[in-house]
PDB file of C-alpha atoms in Angstrom:
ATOM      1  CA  UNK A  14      -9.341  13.183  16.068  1.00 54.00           C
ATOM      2  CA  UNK A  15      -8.000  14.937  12.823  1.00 62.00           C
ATOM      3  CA  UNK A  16      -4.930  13.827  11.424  1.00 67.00           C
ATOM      4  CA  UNK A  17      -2.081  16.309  11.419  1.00 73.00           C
ATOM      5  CA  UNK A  18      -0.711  16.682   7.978  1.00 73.00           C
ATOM      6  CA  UNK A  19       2.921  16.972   9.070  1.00 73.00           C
ATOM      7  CA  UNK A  20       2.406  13.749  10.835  1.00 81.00           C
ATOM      8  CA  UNK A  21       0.566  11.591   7.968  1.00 93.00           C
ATOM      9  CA  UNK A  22       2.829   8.788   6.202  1.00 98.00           C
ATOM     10  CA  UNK A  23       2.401   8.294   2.296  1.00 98.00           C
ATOM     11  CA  UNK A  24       3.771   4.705   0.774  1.00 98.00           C
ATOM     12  CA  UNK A  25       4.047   4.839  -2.797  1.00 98.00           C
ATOM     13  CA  UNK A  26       3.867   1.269  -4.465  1.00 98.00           C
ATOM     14  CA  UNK A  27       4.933   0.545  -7.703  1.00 98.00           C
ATOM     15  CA  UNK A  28       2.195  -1.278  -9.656  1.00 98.00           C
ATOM     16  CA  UNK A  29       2.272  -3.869 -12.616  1.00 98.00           C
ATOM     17  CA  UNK A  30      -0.564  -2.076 -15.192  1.00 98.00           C
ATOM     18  CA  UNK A  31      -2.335  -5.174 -15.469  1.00 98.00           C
ATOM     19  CA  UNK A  32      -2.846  -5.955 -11.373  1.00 98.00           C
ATOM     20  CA  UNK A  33      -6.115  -5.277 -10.246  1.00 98.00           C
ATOM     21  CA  UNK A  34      -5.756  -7.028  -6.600  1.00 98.00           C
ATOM     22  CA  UNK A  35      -2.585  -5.333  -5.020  1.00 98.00           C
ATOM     23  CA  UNK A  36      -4.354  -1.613  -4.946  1.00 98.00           C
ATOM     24  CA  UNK A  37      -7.785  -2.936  -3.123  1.00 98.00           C
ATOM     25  CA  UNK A  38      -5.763  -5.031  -0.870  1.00 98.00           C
ATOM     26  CA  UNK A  39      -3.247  -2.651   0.425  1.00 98.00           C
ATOM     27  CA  UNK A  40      -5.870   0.008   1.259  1.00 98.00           C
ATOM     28  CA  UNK A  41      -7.719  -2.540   2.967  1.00 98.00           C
ATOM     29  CA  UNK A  42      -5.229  -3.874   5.323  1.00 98.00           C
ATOM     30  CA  UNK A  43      -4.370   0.143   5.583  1.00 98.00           C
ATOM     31  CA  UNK A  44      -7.641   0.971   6.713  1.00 97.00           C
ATOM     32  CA  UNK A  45      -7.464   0.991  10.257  1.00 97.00           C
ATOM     33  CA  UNK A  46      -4.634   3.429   9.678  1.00 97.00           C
ATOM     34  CA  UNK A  47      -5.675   6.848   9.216  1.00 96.00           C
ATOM     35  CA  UNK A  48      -2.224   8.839   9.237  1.00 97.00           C
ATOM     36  CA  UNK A  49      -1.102   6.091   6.522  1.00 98.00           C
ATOM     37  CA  UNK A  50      -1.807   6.446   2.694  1.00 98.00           C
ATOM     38  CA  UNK A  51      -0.809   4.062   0.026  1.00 98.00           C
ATOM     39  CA  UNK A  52      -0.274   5.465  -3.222  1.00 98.00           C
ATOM     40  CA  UNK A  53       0.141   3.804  -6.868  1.00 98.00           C
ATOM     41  CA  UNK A  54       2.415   4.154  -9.799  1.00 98.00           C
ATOM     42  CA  UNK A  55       1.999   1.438 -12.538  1.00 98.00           C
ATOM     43  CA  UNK A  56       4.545   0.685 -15.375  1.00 98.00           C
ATOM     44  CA  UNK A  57       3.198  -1.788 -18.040  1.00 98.00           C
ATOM     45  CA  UNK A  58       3.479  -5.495 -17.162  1.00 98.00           C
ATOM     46  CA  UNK A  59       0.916  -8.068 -19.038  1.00 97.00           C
ATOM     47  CA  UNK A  60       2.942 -11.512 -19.368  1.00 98.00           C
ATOM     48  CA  UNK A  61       5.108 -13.124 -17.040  1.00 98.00           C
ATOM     49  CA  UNK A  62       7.000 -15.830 -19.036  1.00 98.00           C
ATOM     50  CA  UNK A  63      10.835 -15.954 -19.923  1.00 98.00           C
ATOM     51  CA  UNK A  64      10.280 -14.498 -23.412  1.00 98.00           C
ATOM     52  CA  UNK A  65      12.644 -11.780 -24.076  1.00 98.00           C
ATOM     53  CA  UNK A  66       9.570  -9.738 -24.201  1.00 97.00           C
ATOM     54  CA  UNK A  67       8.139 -10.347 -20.983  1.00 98.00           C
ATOM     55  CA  UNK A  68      11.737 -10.167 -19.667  1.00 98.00           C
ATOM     56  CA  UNK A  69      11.729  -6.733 -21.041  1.00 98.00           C
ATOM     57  CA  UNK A  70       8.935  -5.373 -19.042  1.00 98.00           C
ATOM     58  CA  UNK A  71      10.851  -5.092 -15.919  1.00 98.00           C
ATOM     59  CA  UNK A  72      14.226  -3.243 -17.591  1.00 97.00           C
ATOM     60  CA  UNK A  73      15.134  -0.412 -14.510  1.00 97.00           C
ATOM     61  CA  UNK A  74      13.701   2.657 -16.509  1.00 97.00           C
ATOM     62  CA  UNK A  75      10.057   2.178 -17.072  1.00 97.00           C
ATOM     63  CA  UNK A  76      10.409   1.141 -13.121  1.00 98.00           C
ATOM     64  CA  UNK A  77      12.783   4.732 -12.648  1.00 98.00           C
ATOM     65  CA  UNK A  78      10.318   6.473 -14.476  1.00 98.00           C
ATOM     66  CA  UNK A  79       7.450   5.367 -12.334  1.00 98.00           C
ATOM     67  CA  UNK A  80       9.020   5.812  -8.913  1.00 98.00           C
ATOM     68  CA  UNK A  81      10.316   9.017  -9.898  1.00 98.00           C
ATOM     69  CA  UNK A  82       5.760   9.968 -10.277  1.00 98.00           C
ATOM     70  CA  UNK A  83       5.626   8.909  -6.917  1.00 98.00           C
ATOM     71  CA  UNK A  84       8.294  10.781  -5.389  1.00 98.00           C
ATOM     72  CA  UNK A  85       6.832  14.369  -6.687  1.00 98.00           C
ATOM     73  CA  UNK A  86       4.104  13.004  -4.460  1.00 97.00           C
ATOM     74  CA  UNK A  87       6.421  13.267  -1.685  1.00 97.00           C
ATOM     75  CA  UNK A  88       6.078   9.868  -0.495  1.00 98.00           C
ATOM     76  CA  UNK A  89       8.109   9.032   2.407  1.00 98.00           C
ATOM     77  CA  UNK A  90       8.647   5.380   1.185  1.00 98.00           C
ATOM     78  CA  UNK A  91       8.331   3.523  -2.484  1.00 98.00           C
ATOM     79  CA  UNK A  92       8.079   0.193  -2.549  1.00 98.00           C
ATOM     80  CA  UNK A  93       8.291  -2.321  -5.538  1.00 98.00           C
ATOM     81  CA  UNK A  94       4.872  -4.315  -5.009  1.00 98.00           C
ATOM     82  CA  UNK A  95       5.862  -7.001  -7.131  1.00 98.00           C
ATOM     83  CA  UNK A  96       7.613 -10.633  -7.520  1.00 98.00           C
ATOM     84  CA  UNK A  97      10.155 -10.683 -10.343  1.00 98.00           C
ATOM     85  CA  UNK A  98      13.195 -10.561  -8.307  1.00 98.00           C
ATOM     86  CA  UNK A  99      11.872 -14.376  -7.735  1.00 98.00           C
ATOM     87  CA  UNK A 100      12.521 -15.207 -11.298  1.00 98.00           C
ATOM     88  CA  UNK A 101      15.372 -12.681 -12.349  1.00 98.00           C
ATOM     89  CA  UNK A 102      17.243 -12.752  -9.147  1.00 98.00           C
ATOM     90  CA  UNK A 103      16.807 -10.691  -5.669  1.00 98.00           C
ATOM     91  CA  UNK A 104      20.024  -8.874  -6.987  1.00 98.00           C
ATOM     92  CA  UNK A 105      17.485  -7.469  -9.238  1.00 98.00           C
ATOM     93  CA  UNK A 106      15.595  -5.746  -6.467  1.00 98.00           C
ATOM     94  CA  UNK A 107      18.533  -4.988  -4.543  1.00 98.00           C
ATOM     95  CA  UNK A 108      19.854  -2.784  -7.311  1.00 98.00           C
ATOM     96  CA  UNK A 109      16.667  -1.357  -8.175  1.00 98.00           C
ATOM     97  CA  UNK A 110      16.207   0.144  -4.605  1.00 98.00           C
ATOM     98  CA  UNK A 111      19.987   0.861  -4.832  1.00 98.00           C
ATOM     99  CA  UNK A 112      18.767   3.439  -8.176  1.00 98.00           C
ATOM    100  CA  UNK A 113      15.409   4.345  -6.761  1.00 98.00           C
ATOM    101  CA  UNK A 114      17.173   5.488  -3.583  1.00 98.00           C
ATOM    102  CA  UNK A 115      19.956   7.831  -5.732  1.00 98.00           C
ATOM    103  CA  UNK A 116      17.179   9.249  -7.967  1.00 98.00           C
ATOM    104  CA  UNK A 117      14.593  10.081  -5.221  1.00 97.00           C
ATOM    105  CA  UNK A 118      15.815  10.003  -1.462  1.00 97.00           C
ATOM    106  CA  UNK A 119      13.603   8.049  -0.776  1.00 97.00           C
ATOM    107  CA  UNK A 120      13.428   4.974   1.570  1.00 98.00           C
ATOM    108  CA  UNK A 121      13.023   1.986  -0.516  1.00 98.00           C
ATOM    109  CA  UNK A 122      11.642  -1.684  -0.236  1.00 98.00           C
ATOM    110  CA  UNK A 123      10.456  -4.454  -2.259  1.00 98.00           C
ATOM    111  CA  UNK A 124       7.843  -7.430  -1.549  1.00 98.00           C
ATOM    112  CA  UNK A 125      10.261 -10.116  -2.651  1.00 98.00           C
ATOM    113  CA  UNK A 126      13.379  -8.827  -0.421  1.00 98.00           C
ATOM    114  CA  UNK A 127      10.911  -7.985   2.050  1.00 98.00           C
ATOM    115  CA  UNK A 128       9.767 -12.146   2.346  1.00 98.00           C
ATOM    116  CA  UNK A 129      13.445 -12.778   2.526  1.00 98.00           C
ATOM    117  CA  UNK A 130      14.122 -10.965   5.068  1.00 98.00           C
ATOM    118  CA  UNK A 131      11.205 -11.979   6.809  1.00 98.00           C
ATOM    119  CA  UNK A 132      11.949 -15.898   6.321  1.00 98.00           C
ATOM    120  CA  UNK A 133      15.310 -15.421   8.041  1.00 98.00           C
ATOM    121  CA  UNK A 134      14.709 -13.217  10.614  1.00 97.00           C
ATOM    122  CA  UNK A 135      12.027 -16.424  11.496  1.00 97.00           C
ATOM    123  CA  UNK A 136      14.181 -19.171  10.797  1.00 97.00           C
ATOM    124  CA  UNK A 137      12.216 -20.334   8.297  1.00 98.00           C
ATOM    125  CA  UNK A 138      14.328 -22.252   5.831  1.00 98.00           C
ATOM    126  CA  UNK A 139      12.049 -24.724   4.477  1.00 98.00           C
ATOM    127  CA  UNK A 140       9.156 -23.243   2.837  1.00 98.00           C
ATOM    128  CA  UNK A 141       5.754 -23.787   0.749  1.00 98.00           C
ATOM    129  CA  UNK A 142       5.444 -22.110  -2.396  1.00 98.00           C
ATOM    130  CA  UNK A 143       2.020 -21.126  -4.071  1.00 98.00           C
ATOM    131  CA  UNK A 144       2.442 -19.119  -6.986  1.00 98.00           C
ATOM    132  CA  UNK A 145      -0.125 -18.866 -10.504  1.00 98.00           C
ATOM    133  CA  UNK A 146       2.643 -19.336 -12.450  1.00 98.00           C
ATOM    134  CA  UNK A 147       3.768 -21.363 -15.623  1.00 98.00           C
ATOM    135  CA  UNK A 148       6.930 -23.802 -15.134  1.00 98.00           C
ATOM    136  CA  UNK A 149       9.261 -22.404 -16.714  1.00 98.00           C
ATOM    137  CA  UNK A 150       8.865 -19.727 -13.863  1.00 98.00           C
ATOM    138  CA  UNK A 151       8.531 -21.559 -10.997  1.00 98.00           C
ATOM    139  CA  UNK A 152      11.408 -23.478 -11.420  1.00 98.00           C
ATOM    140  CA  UNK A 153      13.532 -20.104 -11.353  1.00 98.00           C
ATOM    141  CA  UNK A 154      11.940 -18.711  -8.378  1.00 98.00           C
ATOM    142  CA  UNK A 155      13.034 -22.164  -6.527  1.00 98.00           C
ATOM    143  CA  UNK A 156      16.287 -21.868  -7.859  1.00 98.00           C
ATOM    144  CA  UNK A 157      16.789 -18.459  -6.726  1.00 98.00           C
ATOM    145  CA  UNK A 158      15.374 -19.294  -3.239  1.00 98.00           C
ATOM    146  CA  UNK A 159      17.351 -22.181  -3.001  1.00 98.00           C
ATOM    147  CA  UNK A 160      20.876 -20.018  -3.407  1.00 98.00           C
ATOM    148  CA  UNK A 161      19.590 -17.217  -1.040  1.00 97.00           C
ATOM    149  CA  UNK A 162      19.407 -20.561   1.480  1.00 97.00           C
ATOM    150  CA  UNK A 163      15.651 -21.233   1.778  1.00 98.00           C
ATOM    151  CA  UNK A 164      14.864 -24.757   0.341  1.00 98.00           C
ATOM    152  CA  UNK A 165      11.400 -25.267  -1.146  1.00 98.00           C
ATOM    153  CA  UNK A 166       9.826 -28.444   0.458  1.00 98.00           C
ATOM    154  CA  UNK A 167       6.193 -28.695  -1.053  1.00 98.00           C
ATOM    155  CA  UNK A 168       4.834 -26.503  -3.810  1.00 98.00           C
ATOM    156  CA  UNK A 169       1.647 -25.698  -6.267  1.00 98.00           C
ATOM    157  CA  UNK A 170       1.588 -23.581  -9.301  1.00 98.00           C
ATOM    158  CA  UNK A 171      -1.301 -22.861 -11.966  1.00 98.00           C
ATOM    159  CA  UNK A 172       0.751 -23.034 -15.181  1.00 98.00           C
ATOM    160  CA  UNK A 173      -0.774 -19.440 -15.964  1.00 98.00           C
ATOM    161  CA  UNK A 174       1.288 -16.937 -18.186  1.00 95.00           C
ATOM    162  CA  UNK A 175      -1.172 -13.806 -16.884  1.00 90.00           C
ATOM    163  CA  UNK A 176      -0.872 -11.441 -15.485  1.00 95.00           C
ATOM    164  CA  UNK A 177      -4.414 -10.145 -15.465  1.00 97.00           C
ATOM    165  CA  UNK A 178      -5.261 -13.566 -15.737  1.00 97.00           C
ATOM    166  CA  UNK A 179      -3.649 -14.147 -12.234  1.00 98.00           C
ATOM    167  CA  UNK A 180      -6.357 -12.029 -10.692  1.00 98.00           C
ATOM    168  CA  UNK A 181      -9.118 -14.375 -11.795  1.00 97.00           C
ATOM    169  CA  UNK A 182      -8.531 -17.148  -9.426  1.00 98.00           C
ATOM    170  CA  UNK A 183     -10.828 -17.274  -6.491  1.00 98.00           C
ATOM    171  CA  UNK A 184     -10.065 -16.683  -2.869  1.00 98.00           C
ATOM    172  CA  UNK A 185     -11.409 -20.406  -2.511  1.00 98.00           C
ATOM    173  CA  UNK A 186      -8.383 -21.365  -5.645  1.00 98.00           C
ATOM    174  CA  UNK A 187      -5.710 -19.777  -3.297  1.00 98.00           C
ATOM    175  CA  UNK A 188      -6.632 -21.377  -0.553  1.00 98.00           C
ATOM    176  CA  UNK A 189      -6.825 -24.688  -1.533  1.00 98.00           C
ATOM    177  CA  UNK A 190      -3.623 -24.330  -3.099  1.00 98.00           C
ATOM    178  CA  UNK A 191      -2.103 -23.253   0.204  1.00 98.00           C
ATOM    179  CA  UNK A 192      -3.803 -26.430   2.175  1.00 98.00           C
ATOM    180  CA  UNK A 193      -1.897 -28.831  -0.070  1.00 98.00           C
ATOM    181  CA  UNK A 194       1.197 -27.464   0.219  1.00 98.00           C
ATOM    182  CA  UNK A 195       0.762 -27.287   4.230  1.00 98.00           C
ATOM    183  CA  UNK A 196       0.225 -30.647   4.250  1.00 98.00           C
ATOM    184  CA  UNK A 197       4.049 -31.141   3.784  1.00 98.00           C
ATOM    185  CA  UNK A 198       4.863 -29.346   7.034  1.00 98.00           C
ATOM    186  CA  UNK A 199       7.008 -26.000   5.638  1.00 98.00           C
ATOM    187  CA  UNK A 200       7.795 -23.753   7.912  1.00 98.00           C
ATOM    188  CA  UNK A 201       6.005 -21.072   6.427  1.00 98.00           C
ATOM    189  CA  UNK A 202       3.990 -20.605   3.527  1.00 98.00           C
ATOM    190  CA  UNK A 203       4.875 -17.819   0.738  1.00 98.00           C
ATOM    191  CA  UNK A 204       1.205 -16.829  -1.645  1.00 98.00           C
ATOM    192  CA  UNK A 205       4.159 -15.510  -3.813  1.00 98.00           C
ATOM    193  CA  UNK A 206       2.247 -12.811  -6.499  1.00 98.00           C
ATOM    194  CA  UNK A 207       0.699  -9.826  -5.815  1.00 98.00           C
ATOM    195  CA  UNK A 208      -2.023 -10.428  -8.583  1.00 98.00           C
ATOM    196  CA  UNK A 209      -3.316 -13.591  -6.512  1.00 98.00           C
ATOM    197  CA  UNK A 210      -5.783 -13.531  -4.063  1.00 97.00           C
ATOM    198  CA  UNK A 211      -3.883 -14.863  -1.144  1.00 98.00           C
ATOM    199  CA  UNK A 212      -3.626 -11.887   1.530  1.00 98.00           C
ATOM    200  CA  UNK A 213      -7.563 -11.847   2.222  1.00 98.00           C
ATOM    201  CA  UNK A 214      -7.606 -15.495   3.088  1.00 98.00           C
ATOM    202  CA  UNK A 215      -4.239 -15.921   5.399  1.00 98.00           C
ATOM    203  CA  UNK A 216      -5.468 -15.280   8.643  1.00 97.00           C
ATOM    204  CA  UNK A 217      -8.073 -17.773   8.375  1.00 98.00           C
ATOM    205  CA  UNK A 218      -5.209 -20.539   6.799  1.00 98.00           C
ATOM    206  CA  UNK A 219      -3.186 -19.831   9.673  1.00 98.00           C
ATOM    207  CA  UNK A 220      -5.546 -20.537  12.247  1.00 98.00           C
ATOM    208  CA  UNK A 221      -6.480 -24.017  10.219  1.00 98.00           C
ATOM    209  CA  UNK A 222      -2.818 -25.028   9.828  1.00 98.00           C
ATOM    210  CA  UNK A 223      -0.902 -23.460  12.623  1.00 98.00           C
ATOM    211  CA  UNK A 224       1.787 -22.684   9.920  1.00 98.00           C
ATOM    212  CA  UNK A 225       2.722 -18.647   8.795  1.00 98.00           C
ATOM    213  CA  UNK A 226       1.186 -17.553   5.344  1.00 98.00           C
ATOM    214  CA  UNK A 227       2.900 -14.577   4.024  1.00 98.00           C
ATOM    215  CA  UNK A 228       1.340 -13.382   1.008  1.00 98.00           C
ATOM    216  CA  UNK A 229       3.242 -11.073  -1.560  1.00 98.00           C
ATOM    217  CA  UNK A 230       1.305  -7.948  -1.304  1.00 98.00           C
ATOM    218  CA  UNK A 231       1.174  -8.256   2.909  1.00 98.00           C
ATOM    219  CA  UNK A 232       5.126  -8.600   2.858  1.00 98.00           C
ATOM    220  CA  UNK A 233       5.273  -4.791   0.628  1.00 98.00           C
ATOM    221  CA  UNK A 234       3.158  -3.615   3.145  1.00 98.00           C
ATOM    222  CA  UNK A 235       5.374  -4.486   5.399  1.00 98.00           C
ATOM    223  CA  UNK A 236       8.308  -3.294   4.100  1.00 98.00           C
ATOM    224  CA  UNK A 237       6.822   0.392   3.003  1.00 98.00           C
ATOM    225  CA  UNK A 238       5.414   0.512   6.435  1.00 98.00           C
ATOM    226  CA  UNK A 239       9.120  -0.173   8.276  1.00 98.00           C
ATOM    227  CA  UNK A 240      10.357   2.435   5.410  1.00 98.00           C
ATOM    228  CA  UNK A 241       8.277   4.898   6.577  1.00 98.00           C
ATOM    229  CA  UNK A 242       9.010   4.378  10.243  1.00 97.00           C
ATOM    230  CA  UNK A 243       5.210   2.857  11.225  1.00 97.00           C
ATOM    231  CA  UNK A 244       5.105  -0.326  13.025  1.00 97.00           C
ATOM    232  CA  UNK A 245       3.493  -2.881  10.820  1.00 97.00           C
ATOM    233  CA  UNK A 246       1.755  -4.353  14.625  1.00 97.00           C
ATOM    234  CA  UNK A 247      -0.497  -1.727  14.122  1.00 97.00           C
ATOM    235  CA  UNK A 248      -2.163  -3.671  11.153  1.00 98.00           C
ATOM    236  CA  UNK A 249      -4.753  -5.985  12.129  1.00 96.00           C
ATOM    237  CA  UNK A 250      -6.351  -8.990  11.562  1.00 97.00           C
ATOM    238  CA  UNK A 251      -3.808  -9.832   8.012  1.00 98.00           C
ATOM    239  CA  UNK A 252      -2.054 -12.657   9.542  1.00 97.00           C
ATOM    240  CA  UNK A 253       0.907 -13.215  11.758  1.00 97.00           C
ATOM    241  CA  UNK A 254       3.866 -11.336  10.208  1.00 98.00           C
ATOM    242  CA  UNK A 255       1.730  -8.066  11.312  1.00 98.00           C
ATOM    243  CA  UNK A 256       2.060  -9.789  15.192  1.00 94.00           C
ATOM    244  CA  UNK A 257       4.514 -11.428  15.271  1.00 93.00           C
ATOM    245  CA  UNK A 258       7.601 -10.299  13.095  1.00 91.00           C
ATOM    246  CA  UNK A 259       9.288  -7.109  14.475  1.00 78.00           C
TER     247      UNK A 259
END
């Protein structure tokens, strides 16, 4: 049946330059959608340490700038497809969707406030971590977890300073990353960077470990697909927060 225009839903996501999974991913678990786009703006991100200069790379305008591509695409959602809120903060996020919101009119969302939400709306308060990160990194992203009220039981991380890099891992890496941390019994499971190959393997760790996998670039899906005012049951076979979480 052809798709009427008026009706069709366009997502913009907001890219890190370097990423090379989060694009192929999102159309794929978009694909049984045919009224529902995904779109891409990138802004340059190509180290994720705690160097000023890394820091740097996620200052609001180069984001600004970005969204503000996206909206002359008329997108009816942006979403930040991306994890630094876990190191800098969610208040980070929360005021970027606060700006992109002013400057565009759009509907806003982000991957990190998105799993938040997600973890508390399941009572989910004890949770896995798998991440490609270096130390210095991880350690923040438990910390800021830990004050939003979600305590990090079991965890694996590949020391990695990326990002490309990140995108090199196997899905076979990711999931054996995953099965260790299950082993501690979290209540869910966060694949927490949307240059990792987590999303494509979740539904089959689910099954395996009875325990919910929500992977970084599944939970900005999410959230642009509630922005836009499209149930996110109507993607399939990507794991239990499509199913399960209204």
């Amino acid at each position: 049946m052809p798709i009427d225009p008026s009706q069709h839903k366009r997502i913009g996501m907001l890219t890190p330059s370097s990423n090379t999974v989060l694009e192929p991913v999102t159309t794929a678990m978009l694909a049984g959608l045919p009224d529902v786009t995904a779109h891409f703006g990138r802004f340059r991100v190509t180290e994720i340490s705690l160097s000023t200069a890394a820091l740097a790379q996620f200052d609001l305008q180069p984001i600004l700038d970005a969204a503000l591509l996206l909206a002359d695409a008329k997108v009816d959602a942006i979403v930040w497809n991306g994890t630094s809120s876990g190191w800098l903060g969610l208040e980070r996020d929360r005021d970027l969707c606060a700006a992109i919101e002013t400057a565009t009119g759009a509907k806003t969302g982000t991957s990190v406030l998105a799993l938040a939400e997600i973890l508390r709306g399941t009572g989910a308060s004890r949770i896995g971590l798998v991440t490609p990160y270096l130390d210095e990194i991880q350690e923040k992203i438990i910390s800021n977890f830990a004050t939003e009220g979600f305590d990090c039981i079991a965890e694996r991380h590949l020391r990695d300073r990326g990002n490309f890099s990140f995108s090199q891992y196997s899905e076979a890496t990711v999931a054996d990353l995953v099965r260790e941390v299950a082993t501690a019994k979290p209540d869910a499971i966060a694949v927490f960077c949307t240059n990792m190959r987590g999303g494509p393997v979740v539904e089959a760790l689910e099954a395996e470990t009875g325990i919910p996998i929500y992977d970084s670039v599944a939970t900005a899906v999410w959230a642009g697909l509630r922005a836009a005012g499209v149930s996110p049951a109507r993607v399939q076979g990507w794991g239990r927060l499509f199913r399960e979480v209204p």
